[in-house]
Structures are given as C-alpha cells and as structure tokens.
PDB file of C-alpha atoms in Angstrom:
ATOM      1  CA  MET A  23      -6.809 -10.303 -14.459  1.00 79.00           C
ATOM      2  CA  PHE A  24     -10.516 -11.000 -14.726  1.00 85.00           C
ATOM      3  CA  TYR A  25     -12.383 -13.597 -16.765  1.00 88.00           C
ATOM      4  CA  THR A  26     -16.020 -14.048 -17.735  1.00 90.00           C
ATOM      5  CA  ASP A  27     -17.987 -16.936 -19.203  1.00 92.00           C
ATOM      6  CA  ASN A  28     -20.931 -14.646 -20.085  1.00 92.00           C
ATOM      7  CA  LYS A  29     -23.233 -16.422 -17.636  1.00 96.00           C
ATOM      8  CA  LEU A  30     -24.893 -15.016 -14.548  1.00 97.00           C
ATOM      9  CA  GLN A  31     -23.618 -16.052 -11.141  1.00 97.00           C
ATOM     10  CA  PHE A  32     -27.190 -16.914 -10.075  1.00 97.00           C
ATOM     11  CA  PRO A  33     -30.456 -17.124 -12.064  1.00 97.00           C
ATOM     12  CA  VAL A  34     -32.350 -13.849 -12.500  1.00 97.00           C
ATOM     13  CA  ARG A  35     -36.059 -14.160 -13.264  1.00 97.00           C
ATOM     14  CA  VAL A  36     -38.771 -11.501 -13.274  1.00 95.00           C
ATOM     15  CA  ASP A  37     -42.323 -12.774 -13.354  1.00 93.00           C
ATOM     16  CA  SER A  38     -44.118  -9.399 -13.412  1.00 91.00           C
ATOM     17  CA  PRO A  39     -42.050  -6.460 -14.712  1.00 91.00           C
ATOM     18  CA  ASP A  40     -42.219  -3.511 -12.325  1.00 90.00           C
ATOM     19  CA  PRO A  41     -40.506  -0.262 -13.367  1.00 88.00           C
ATOM     20  CA  LEU A  42     -40.807   1.198  -9.871  1.00 88.00           C
ATOM     21  CA  PHE A  43     -38.974  -1.806  -8.431  1.00 93.00           C
ATOM     22  CA  ALA A  44     -36.337  -1.352 -11.141  1.00 93.00           C
ATOM     23  CA  ARG A  45     -35.723   2.093  -9.675  1.00 92.00           C
ATOM     24  CA  ALA A  46     -35.470   0.613  -6.180  1.00 94.00           C
ATOM     25  CA  LEU A  47     -32.952  -1.966  -7.423  1.00 97.00           C
ATOM     26  CA  GLN A  48     -30.733   0.848  -8.657  1.00 96.00           C
ATOM     27  CA  GLN A  49     -29.933   1.576  -4.993  1.00 97.00           C
ATOM     28  CA  ALA A  50     -28.422  -1.898  -4.725  1.00 98.00           C
ATOM     29  CA  ILE A  51     -26.254  -1.126  -7.758  1.00 98.00           C
ATOM     30  CA  GLY A  52     -25.110   2.480  -7.329  1.00 97.00           C
ATOM     31  CA  GLY A  53     -26.232   3.453  -3.837  1.00 96.00           C
ATOM     32  CA  VAL A  54     -23.841   3.929  -0.946  1.00 95.00           C
ATOM     33  CA  GLU A  55     -24.916   0.485   0.285  1.00 96.00           C
ATOM     34  CA  GLY A  56     -24.667  -1.065  -3.152  1.00 97.00           C
ATOM     35  CA  GLU A  57     -22.572  -3.523  -5.086  1.00 98.00           C
ATOM     36  CA  ILE A  58     -20.421  -0.990  -6.965  1.00 98.00           C
ATOM     37  CA  ARG A  59     -19.296   0.317  -3.584  1.00 97.00           C
ATOM     38  CA  VAL A  60     -18.221  -3.047  -2.177  1.00 98.00           C
ATOM     39  CA  ALA A  61     -16.726  -4.302  -5.452  1.00 98.00           C
ATOM     40  CA  MET A  62     -14.481  -1.253  -5.725  1.00 98.00           C
ATOM     41  CA  GLN A  63     -13.754  -1.193  -2.001  1.00 98.00           C
ATOM     42  CA  TYR A  64     -12.523  -4.782  -1.920  1.00 98.00           C
ATOM     43  CA  PHE A  65     -10.652  -4.333  -5.206  1.00 98.00           C
ATOM     44  CA  PHE A  66      -8.664  -1.318  -4.030  1.00 98.00           C
ATOM     45  CA  GLN A  67      -8.085  -2.891  -0.635  1.00 98.00           C
ATOM     46  CA  ALA A  68      -6.676  -5.927  -2.423  1.00 98.00           C
ATOM     47  CA  CYS A  69      -4.469  -3.797  -4.656  1.00 97.00           C
ATOM     48  CA  GLY A  70      -2.950  -2.172  -1.576  1.00 96.00           C
ATOM     49  CA  ALA A  71      -2.803  -5.237   0.661  1.00 96.00           C
ATOM     50  CA  ARG A  72       0.651  -5.876   2.126  1.00 95.00           C
ATOM     51  CA  GLY A  73       1.803  -8.775   4.224  1.00 95.00           C
ATOM     52  CA  ASP A  74       0.003 -12.126   4.326  1.00 96.00           C
ATOM     53  CA  VAL A  75      -1.010 -12.857   0.705  1.00 97.00           C
ATOM     54  CA  ARG A  76      -4.098 -14.768   1.861  1.00 97.00           C
ATOM     55  CA  PHE A  77      -5.843 -11.515   2.714  1.00 98.00           C
ATOM     56  CA  ARG A  78      -5.218 -10.116  -0.765  1.00 97.00           C
ATOM     57  CA  ASP A  79      -6.620 -13.316  -2.218  1.00 98.00           C
ATOM     58  CA  LEU A  80      -9.687 -13.078   0.016  1.00 98.00           C
ATOM     59  CA  LEU A  81     -10.330  -9.476  -0.979  1.00 98.00           C
ATOM     60  CA  MET A  82      -9.769  -9.963  -4.712  1.00 97.00           C
ATOM     61  CA  ASN A  83     -11.974 -13.049  -4.901  1.00 97.00           C
ATOM     62  CA  THR A  84     -14.764 -11.231  -3.104  1.00 98.00           C
ATOM     63  CA  ALA A  85     -14.374  -8.187  -5.371  1.00 98.00           C
ATOM     64  CA  ALA A  86     -14.798 -10.482  -8.390  1.00 97.00           C
ATOM     65  CA  GLU A  87     -17.917 -11.959  -6.826  1.00 97.00           C
ATOM     66  CA  GLU A  88     -19.395  -8.497  -6.271  1.00 98.00           C
ATOM     67  CA  LEU A  89     -18.869  -7.665  -9.962  1.00 97.00           C
ATOM     68  CA  GLY A  90     -21.094 -10.650 -10.674  1.00 97.00           C
ATOM     69  CA  HIS A  91     -23.703  -9.243  -8.307  1.00 98.00           C
ATOM     70  CA  ILE A  92     -23.708  -5.978 -10.271  1.00 98.00           C
ATOM     71  CA  GLU A  93     -24.334  -8.001 -13.430  1.00 97.00           C
ATOM     72  CA  MET A  94     -27.251  -9.829 -11.785  1.00 98.00           C
ATOM     73  CA  LEU A  95     -28.857  -6.639 -10.530  1.00 98.00           C
ATOM     74  CA  ALA A  96     -28.356  -4.829 -13.839  1.00 97.00           C
ATOM     75  CA  THR A  97     -30.097  -7.722 -15.572  1.00 97.00           C
ATOM     76  CA  ALA A  98     -32.921  -7.524 -13.032  1.00 97.00           C
ATOM     77  CA  VAL A  99     -33.343  -3.801 -13.678  1.00 95.00           C
ATOM     78  CA  ALA A 100     -33.554  -4.349 -17.448  1.00 94.00           C
ATOM     79  CA  LEU A 101     -36.043  -7.197 -17.053  1.00 94.00           C
ATOM     80  CA  ASN A 102     -38.222  -5.115 -14.752  1.00 92.00           C
ATOM     81  CA  LEU A 103     -38.238  -2.305 -17.324  1.00 88.00           C
ATOM     82  CA  GLU A 104     -39.152  -4.592 -20.214  1.00 81.00           C
ATOM     83  CA  GLY A 105     -42.755  -4.288 -21.305  1.00 59.00           C
ATOM     84  CA  ALA A 106     -43.166  -0.835 -19.777  1.00 56.00           C
ATOM     85  CA  PRO A 107     -43.397   1.863 -20.833  1.00 46.00           C
ATOM     86  CA  LEU A 108     -42.437   0.962 -24.432  1.00 50.00           C
ATOM     87  CA  ALA A 109     -44.546  -2.139 -25.080  1.00 45.00           C
ATOM     88  CA  LEU A 110     -47.982  -0.662 -25.626  1.00 36.00           C
ATOM     89  CA  GLN A 111     -49.608  -3.453 -27.615  1.00 36.00           C
ATOM     90  CA  GLU A 112     -51.857  -4.575 -24.782  1.00 43.00           C
ATOM     91  CA  GLU A 113     -54.014  -2.659 -22.368  1.00 43.00           C
ATOM     92  CA  GLY A 114     -52.072  -4.046 -19.438  1.00 44.00           C
ATOM     93  CA  ALA A 115     -48.873  -2.712 -20.904  1.00 44.00           C
ATOM     94  CA  ARG A 116     -50.463   0.688 -21.317  1.00 51.00           C
ATOM     95  CA  ASP A 117     -51.423   0.544 -17.668  1.00 54.00           C
ATOM     96  CA  LYS A 118     -47.831  -0.230 -16.829  1.00 57.00           C
ATOM     97  CA  ALA A 119     -46.724   2.782 -18.800  1.00 52.00           C
ATOM     98  CA  VAL A 120     -48.991   5.010 -16.739  1.00 48.00           C
ATOM     99  CA  GLU A 121     -47.822   3.288 -13.563  1.00 56.00           C
ATOM    100  CA  ALA A 122     -44.200   3.909 -14.597  1.00 54.00           C
ATOM    101  CA  VAL A 123     -44.808   7.644 -14.745  1.00 48.00           C
ATOM    102  CA  MET A 124     -47.129   7.941 -11.759  1.00 45.00           C
ATOM    103  CA  GLY A 125     -45.217   5.403  -9.707  1.00 56.00           C
ATOM    104  CA  GLY A 126     -41.876   7.130  -9.981  1.00 67.00           C
ATOM    105  CA  MET A 127     -39.783   5.270 -12.559  1.00 72.00           C
ATOM    106  CA  ASN A 128     -36.380   6.870 -12.980  1.00 77.00           C
ATOM    107  CA  LEU A 129     -36.580   8.264 -16.506  1.00 72.00           C
ATOM    108  CA  LYS A 130     -32.786   8.161 -16.818  1.00 78.00           C
ATOM    109  CA  ASN A 131     -33.121   4.415 -17.315  1.00 76.00           C
ATOM    110  CA  LEU A 132     -35.210   5.149 -20.391  1.00 73.00           C
ATOM    111  CA  LEU A 133     -33.745   8.375 -21.703  1.00 72.00           C
ATOM    112  CA  SER A 134     -30.043   7.755 -21.049  1.00 76.00           C
ATOM    113  CA  ALA A 135     -29.740   3.971 -21.024  1.00 75.00           C
ATOM    114  CA  GLY A 136     -32.486   2.645 -23.295  1.00 74.00           C
ATOM    115  CA  MET A 137     -34.358   0.687 -20.617  1.00 77.00           C
ATOM    116  CA  SER A 138     -31.183  -0.596 -18.966  1.00 81.00           C
ATOM    117  CA  ALA A 139     -29.456  -0.260 -15.622  1.00 87.00           C
ATOM    118  CA  MET A 140     -27.012   2.551 -14.880  1.00 86.00           C
ATOM    119  CA  PRO A 141     -24.240   3.123 -12.301  1.00 89.00           C
ATOM    120  CA  VAL A 142     -26.578   5.341 -10.284  1.00 91.00           C
ATOM    121  CA  ASP A 143     -28.650   5.124  -7.125  1.00 91.00           C
ATOM    122  CA  SER A 144     -32.456   5.060  -6.906  1.00 90.00           C
ATOM    123  CA  ASP A 145     -32.587   8.835  -7.391  1.00 87.00           C
ATOM    124  CA  GLY A 146     -30.378   8.706 -10.484  1.00 88.00           C
ATOM    125  CA  VAL A 147     -27.333  10.128  -8.701  1.00 91.00           C
ATOM    126  CA  PRO A 148     -24.114   8.609 -10.140  1.00 91.00           C
ATOM    127  CA  PHE A 149     -21.905   6.650  -7.775  1.00 93.00           C
ATOM    128  CA  ASN A 150     -18.796   8.786  -7.289  1.00 93.00           C
ATOM    129  CA  MET A 151     -16.474   6.479  -5.300  1.00 92.00           C
ATOM    130  CA  SER A 152     -16.565   8.749  -2.233  1.00 91.00           C
ATOM    131  CA  HIS A 153     -17.580   5.796  -0.058  1.00 89.00           C
ATOM    132  CA  ILE A 154     -14.643   3.566  -0.971  1.00 95.00           C
ATOM    133  CA  TYR A 155     -12.527   2.844   2.113  1.00 96.00           C
ATOM    134  CA  ALA A 156      -9.117   1.340   1.443  1.00 97.00           C
ATOM    135  CA  SER A 157      -6.780   2.494   4.204  1.00 97.00           C
ATOM    136  CA  GLY A 158      -3.782   0.241   3.662  1.00 96.00           C
ATOM    137  CA  ASN A 159      -4.383  -1.148   7.178  1.00 97.00           C
ATOM    138  CA  ILE A 160      -5.799  -4.652   6.844  1.00 97.00           C
ATOM    139  CA  ALA A 161      -7.619  -4.574  10.190  1.00 98.00           C
ATOM    140  CA  ALA A 162      -9.213  -1.189   9.529  1.00 98.00           C
ATOM    141  CA  ASP A 163     -10.296  -2.371   6.089  1.00 98.00           C
ATOM    142  CA  MET A 164     -11.838  -5.564   7.452  1.00 98.00           C
ATOM    143  CA  THR A 165     -13.716  -3.541  10.057  1.00 98.00           C
ATOM    144  CA  ALA A 166     -15.036  -1.193   7.348  1.00 98.00           C
ATOM    145  CA  ASN A 167     -16.073  -4.210   5.298  1.00 98.00           C
ATOM    146  CA  ILE A 168     -18.263  -5.549   8.089  1.00 98.00           C
ATOM    147  CA  ALA A 169     -20.162  -2.256   8.093  1.00 98.00           C
ATOM    148  CA  ALA A 170     -20.427  -2.291   4.290  1.00 98.00           C
ATOM    149  CA  GLU A 171     -21.881  -5.793   4.213  1.00 98.00           C
ATOM    150  CA  SER A 172     -24.221  -5.013   7.116  1.00 98.00           C
ATOM    151  CA  THR A 173     -25.775  -1.997   5.406  1.00 97.00           C
ATOM    152  CA  GLY A 174     -25.877  -3.922   2.121  1.00 98.00           C
ATOM    153  CA  ARG A 175     -27.778  -6.765   3.783  1.00 98.00           C
ATOM    154  CA  ILE A 176     -30.217  -4.284   5.338  1.00 98.00           C
ATOM    155  CA  LEU A 177     -30.919  -2.874   1.874  1.00 97.00           C
ATOM    156  CA  ALA A 178     -31.346  -6.333   0.338  1.00 98.00           C
ATOM    157  CA  VAL A 179     -33.796  -7.324   3.077  1.00 98.00           C
ATOM    158  CA  ARG A 180     -35.814  -4.153   2.483  1.00 97.00           C
ATOM    159  CA  LEU A 181     -35.913  -4.880  -1.252  1.00 98.00           C
ATOM    160  CA  TYR A 182     -36.943  -8.494  -0.542  1.00 98.00           C
ATOM    161  CA  ASN A 183     -39.856  -7.277   1.573  1.00 97.00           C
ATOM    162  CA  MET A 184     -40.811  -4.648  -1.031  1.00 96.00           C
ATOM    163  CA  THR A 185     -41.498  -7.023  -3.934  1.00 96.00           C
ATOM    164  CA  PRO A 186     -44.108  -9.779  -4.328  1.00 96.00           C
ATOM    165  CA  ASP A 187     -42.247 -11.126  -7.379  1.00 96.00           C
ATOM    166  CA  ALA A 188     -41.082 -14.687  -6.738  1.00 97.00           C
ATOM    167  CA  GLY A 189     -38.150 -14.417  -9.127  1.00 97.00           C
ATOM    168  CA  MET A 190     -36.874 -11.249  -7.498  1.00 98.00           C
ATOM    169  CA  LYS A 191     -37.249 -12.783  -4.043  1.00 98.00           C
ATOM    170  CA  GLU A 192     -35.206 -15.786  -5.190  1.00 98.00           C
ATOM    171  CA  MET A 193     -32.391 -13.541  -6.433  1.00 98.00           C
ATOM    172  CA  LEU A 194     -32.444 -11.352  -3.332  1.00 98.00           C
ATOM    173  CA  SER A 195     -32.485 -14.400  -1.073  1.00 98.00           C
ATOM    174  CA  TYR A 196     -29.190 -15.440  -2.681  1.00 98.00           C
ATOM    175  CA  LEU A 197     -27.685 -11.953  -2.274  1.00 98.00           C
ATOM    176  CA  ILE A 198     -28.789 -11.813   1.366  1.00 98.00           C
ATOM    177  CA  ALA A 199     -27.112 -15.172   1.969  1.00 98.00           C
ATOM    178  CA  ARG A 200     -23.871 -13.923   0.413  1.00 98.00           C
ATOM    179  CA  ASP A 201     -24.000 -10.846   2.649  1.00 98.00           C
ATOM    180  CA  THR A 202     -24.253 -13.227   5.605  1.00 98.00           C
ATOM    181  CA  MET A 203     -21.132 -15.056   4.436  1.00 98.00           C
ATOM    182  CA  HIS A 204     -19.210 -11.870   3.752  1.00 98.00           C
ATOM    183  CA  GLN A 205     -19.961 -10.429   7.178  1.00 98.00           C
ATOM    184  CA  ASN A 206     -18.703 -13.645   8.706  1.00 98.00           C
ATOM    185  CA  GLN A 207     -15.581 -13.886   6.538  1.00 98.00           C
ATOM    186  CA  TRP A 208     -14.480 -10.361   7.456  1.00 98.00           C
ATOM    187  CA  MET A 209     -15.060 -11.116  11.138  1.00 98.00           C
ATOM    188  CA  ALA A 210     -13.110 -14.350  10.702  1.00 98.00           C
ATOM    189  CA  ALA A 211     -10.270 -12.375   9.122  1.00 98.00           C
ATOM    190  CA  LEU A 212     -10.183 -10.055  12.137  1.00 98.00           C
ATOM    191  CA  GLU A 213     -10.142 -13.114  14.380  1.00 98.00           C
ATOM    192  CA  GLU A 214      -7.205 -14.517  12.451  1.00 97.00           C
ATOM    193  CA  LEU A 215      -5.414 -11.193  12.812  1.00 97.00           C
ATOM    194  CA  GLY A 216      -5.682 -11.565  16.574  1.00 97.00           C
ATOM    195  CA  GLY A 217      -9.255 -10.697  17.471  1.00 97.00           C
ATOM    196  CA  ALA A 218     -10.189  -7.716  19.592  1.00 95.00           C
ATOM    197  CA  ARG A 219      -7.164  -8.094  21.863  1.00 96.00           C
ATOM    198  CA  GLY A 220      -4.699  -8.372  18.995  1.00 96.00           C
ATOM    199  CA  VAL A 221      -6.195  -5.983  16.465  1.00 97.00           C
ATOM    200  CA  PHE A 222      -7.397  -3.019  18.512  1.00 97.00           C
ATOM    201  CA  PRO A 223      -6.666  -0.202  18.856  1.00 97.00           C
ATOM    202  CA  ILE A 224      -6.005   0.199  15.142  1.00 97.00           C
ATOM    203  CA  PRO A 225      -3.232   0.631  14.131  1.00 97.00           C
ATOM    204  CA  ASN A 226      -1.731  -1.708  16.699  1.00 96.00           C
ATOM    205  CA  SER A 227       1.738  -0.662  15.510  1.00 96.00           C
ATOM    206  CA  PHE A 228       1.502   2.726  17.271  1.00 96.00           C
ATOM    207  CA  PRO A 229       2.905   2.579  20.841  1.00 96.00           C
ATOM    208  CA  GLN A 230       0.084   3.387  23.256  1.00 96.00           C
ATOM    209  CA  GLU A 231       2.503   5.027  25.672  1.00 97.00           C
ATOM    210  CA  GLN A 232       2.784   7.817  23.122  1.00 97.00           C
ATOM    211  CA  GLU A 233      -0.939   8.623  23.284  1.00 97.00           C
ATOM    212  CA  ASN A 234      -2.529  10.591  26.127  1.00 96.00           C
ATOM    213  CA  GLN A 235      -3.506   7.571  28.189  1.00 96.00           C
ATOM    214  CA  ASP A 236      -5.611   9.637  30.580  1.00 95.00           C
ATOM    215  CA  PHE A 237      -8.239   9.506  27.855  1.00 95.00           C
ATOM    216  CA  SER A 238      -7.570   6.145  26.172  1.00 97.00           C
ATOM    217  CA  TYR A 239     -10.459   4.362  27.905  1.00 97.00           C
ATOM    218  CA  ALA A 240     -12.493   7.229  29.361  1.00 97.00           C
ATOM    219  CA  TYR A 241     -16.177   7.481  28.464  1.00 96.00           C
ATOM    220  CA  LEU A 242     -16.714  11.229  28.500  1.00 95.00           C
ATOM    221  CA  GLY A 243     -19.969  12.846  29.557  1.00 94.00           C
ATOM    222  CA  PHE A 244     -20.962  16.182  28.047  1.00 93.00           C
ATOM    223  CA  GLN A 245     -24.114  16.809  30.087  1.00 91.00           C
ATOM    224  CA  ALA A 246     -24.398  20.500  30.948  1.00 89.00           C
ATOM    225  CA  ASP A 247     -25.125  19.752  34.613  1.00 89.00           C
ATOM    226  CA  GLY A 248     -22.062  17.515  34.973  1.00 85.00           C
ATOM    227  CA  SER A 249     -24.106  14.374  35.570  1.00 88.00           C
ATOM    228  CA  ALA A 250     -22.880  11.014  34.323  1.00 88.00           C
ATOM    229  CA  PRO A 251     -24.220   9.685  31.017  1.00 92.00           C
ATOM    230  CA  ALA A 252     -26.237   6.469  30.951  1.00 93.00           C
ATOM    231  CA  PRO A 253     -23.954   3.542  31.829  1.00 95.00           C
ATOM    232  CA  GLY A 254     -23.178   0.551  29.637  1.00 97.00           C
ATOM    233  CA  ARG A 255     -20.510  -2.028  28.886  1.00 97.00           C
ATOM    234  CA  TRP A 256     -18.446   0.861  27.539  1.00 96.00           C
ATOM    235  CA  SER A 257     -18.497   2.883  30.764  1.00 96.00           C
ATOM    236  CA  GLU A 258     -16.830   0.608  33.332  1.00 96.00           C
ATOM    237  CA  GLY A 259     -14.843  -2.599  33.595  1.00 97.00           C
ATOM    238  CA  PRO A 260     -12.079  -4.013  31.398  1.00 97.00           C
ATOM    239  CA  SER A 261     -11.783  -2.593  27.897  1.00 97.00           C
ATOM    240  CA  VAL A 262     -12.652  -4.866  24.979  1.00 97.00           C
ATOM    241  CA  ASP A 263      -9.071  -4.834  23.718  1.00 97.00           C
ATOM    242  CA  GLY A 264      -7.849  -5.978  27.129  1.00 97.00           C
ATOM    243  CA  LYS A 265      -5.376  -3.129  27.390  1.00 97.00           C
ATOM    244  CA  GLY A 266      -7.178  -0.820  29.800  1.00 97.00           C
ATOM    245  CA  THR A 267     -10.176  -0.205  32.049  1.00 98.00           C
ATOM    246  CA  PHE A 268     -13.235   1.810  31.115  1.00 97.00           C
ATOM    247  CA  VAL A 269     -14.025   4.766  33.350  1.00 97.00           C
ATOM    248  CA  THR A 270     -16.734   7.414  33.131  1.00 96.00           C
ATOM    249  CA  GLN A 271     -15.963  11.049  33.779  1.00 92.00           C
ATOM    250  CA  PRO A 272     -17.557  14.411  33.027  1.00 91.00           C
ATOM    251  CA  MET A 273     -15.706  16.423  30.443  1.00 90.00           C
ATOM    252  CA  GLY A 274     -14.928  20.039  31.171  1.00 87.00           C
ATOM    253  CA  ALA A 275     -13.193  22.407  28.807  1.00 86.00           C
ATOM    254  CA  LEU A 276      -9.429  21.865  29.053  1.00 91.00           C
ATOM    255  CA  GLY A 277      -8.490  24.450  26.458  1.00 93.00           C
ATOM    256  CA  GLU A 278      -8.864  28.188  26.209  1.00 94.00           C
ATOM    257  CA  GLN A 279     -11.241  30.270  24.145  1.00 92.00           C
ATOM    258  CA  PRO A 280      -9.784  30.354  20.635  1.00 93.00           C
ATOM    259  CA  ASP A 281      -8.268  33.637  19.464  1.00 92.00           C
ATOM    260  CA  LEU A 282      -7.379  33.649  15.796  1.00 92.00           C
ATOM    261  CA  GLY A 283      -5.970  37.172  15.781  1.00 93.00           C
ATOM    262  CA  PRO A 284      -6.997  40.007  13.459  1.00 94.00           C
ATOM    263  CA  ALA A 285      -7.977  39.479   9.860  1.00 94.00           C
ATOM    264  CA  LYS A 286      -5.369  40.103   7.183  1.00 93.00           C
ATOM    265  CA  PRO A 287      -5.459  43.337   5.174  1.00 92.00           C
ATOM    266  CA  ASN A 288      -7.166  42.964   1.808  1.00 92.00           C
ATOM    267  CA  SER A 289      -8.815  39.740   2.955  1.00 93.00           C
ATOM    268  CA  GLY A 290     -12.342  41.020   2.486  1.00 94.00           C
ATOM    269  CA  ALA A 291     -13.013  41.288   6.225  1.00 94.00           C
ATOM    270  CA  GLN A 292     -14.791  44.120   8.007  1.00 93.00           C
ATOM    271  CA  VAL A 293     -12.739  46.974   9.517  1.00 92.00           C
ATOM    272  CA  GLU A 294     -13.808  45.793  12.967  1.00 92.00           C
ATOM    273  CA  GLN A 295     -12.089  42.470  12.360  1.00 92.00           C
ATOM    274  CA  MET A 296      -8.659  43.964  11.600  1.00 90.00           C
TER     275      MET A 296
END
C-alpha cells in the first residue's frame, strides 16, 4: 500500500527555465540509469523477497523513495518547459522558443504531454522495463542494485555539471546524496548477508564440488600467441570469496569444431546444405 501527502520529497526550484535541460532530465526519469528503473527494480525485488523480512522492508521503503524522486524530476521537467516555447509575450520568451527548437527540445514533451514530463528517456524512447533485475536471490539483487545506484549517481553528477541553475543544482545535490546512501545501504546489506566470503559465489546454495573446479578461479588468457594477459589482483593469490586461489592460464580450444548436420528438407536452405 502506498500513501501520498501531495508534497514533494525535496524542494524543486527552477530559476531560469531551460527546455534543453528538461530534455536532459528525462534521462534521469526514463533512461536506463533513471528513477523509473530503480523504483520498479526495488519494488519487484521486494515483492519476491523471501527469508529475512528486513530485506523486503529495505527494498520497499527505497522503492517508495524512488517514486518520490520521479515526482521531483517530473516537476523539474515541467518547470523547465514553462515559459518556452508557449509564452511568447516577451522577446526573451521568443528567444527561448527559438532556442527550444534549435537547442534540441524533445517535442514529445509539448506535443504528447502538454509541456510535462513523460516516462521516456532524453531521446523520447519509452522505458520498457527491460532493465529491471529481480532475480529472487537477495545477494544477486543487492549486487545489481549497487550497479544501478552507481550509474544513476554518474548521471546525476553529469546533470549537475551541465546546468548553471542554482535550483536545479540544489535538487541534484540531494539526489546525488541519496545515491551515495543507497550504494552504501546495498553494500551494507551484502555485508550483513555474510560479505564476500559468505555471499559469493552467488548462489551460495549450489555445492561448488558440482561445478568444474578446474576453472572456478582460473583467469583465462585468449591471446593468440599464448602469452599471459596483464596481471592483477584477479590473476594470482587467494580468491576474494576465500574459497580458492586465482591462477592464470592460456585458454586453448577444448571442444571440437561444431557440426550441426544437414539442413532439414523444406527449411529454405540451399541444396548444398542438405
């Protein structure tokens, strides 16, 4: 169940409306790094969370917060569109109208939404939920969430550096801070699940003796001359999960050349394939 008090989570103020920046903000709403993505990701992870109820609570509370972020950004888009290109009373507004066209305003915001935000990215492509990761494995989901918040924070920082508007910087500074918290809370959740040595490899419920352990911790080199790839922490020494030792080895072909057999009759193949 969700509730609203019709107020924004954090103040949204636009000092100088900028239709081009409104288009950029759409990426933070409906882009693959955006708030629709994380809100739906945490929501569906919460709906499928089994076991310790605290993790479901953590996910659902954060999903509700992200819905509030969508509301903030949608308000920011609308405020940035106000005064251009429809308000033509003043010369400055007329200039804004020209800037909106020449500067690349997404006309969908005008033509389809009446100067409002839409569930689309900065190119007007609708968000289609293809980037929602809810595996049913709490550790895998928390790991995916760290990546989601990291790319979201990168986007917010880029938007912060793109605008000179003090009001927009204030809003984005808040969103960047929340991304910092969310990265840390997901890492804290992984720590509570057992950290690297308790969580990995995911799923930790699969017996490792049933996997081909010759390759469990081997860093494979695919250089044509058989030389070793550049070394790193991942190429030698104890594995991060504490369950093996990294080794480096060249990888030769262990299988045979694939032979799929002749094509089926009436399959549309050439005679030479049958």
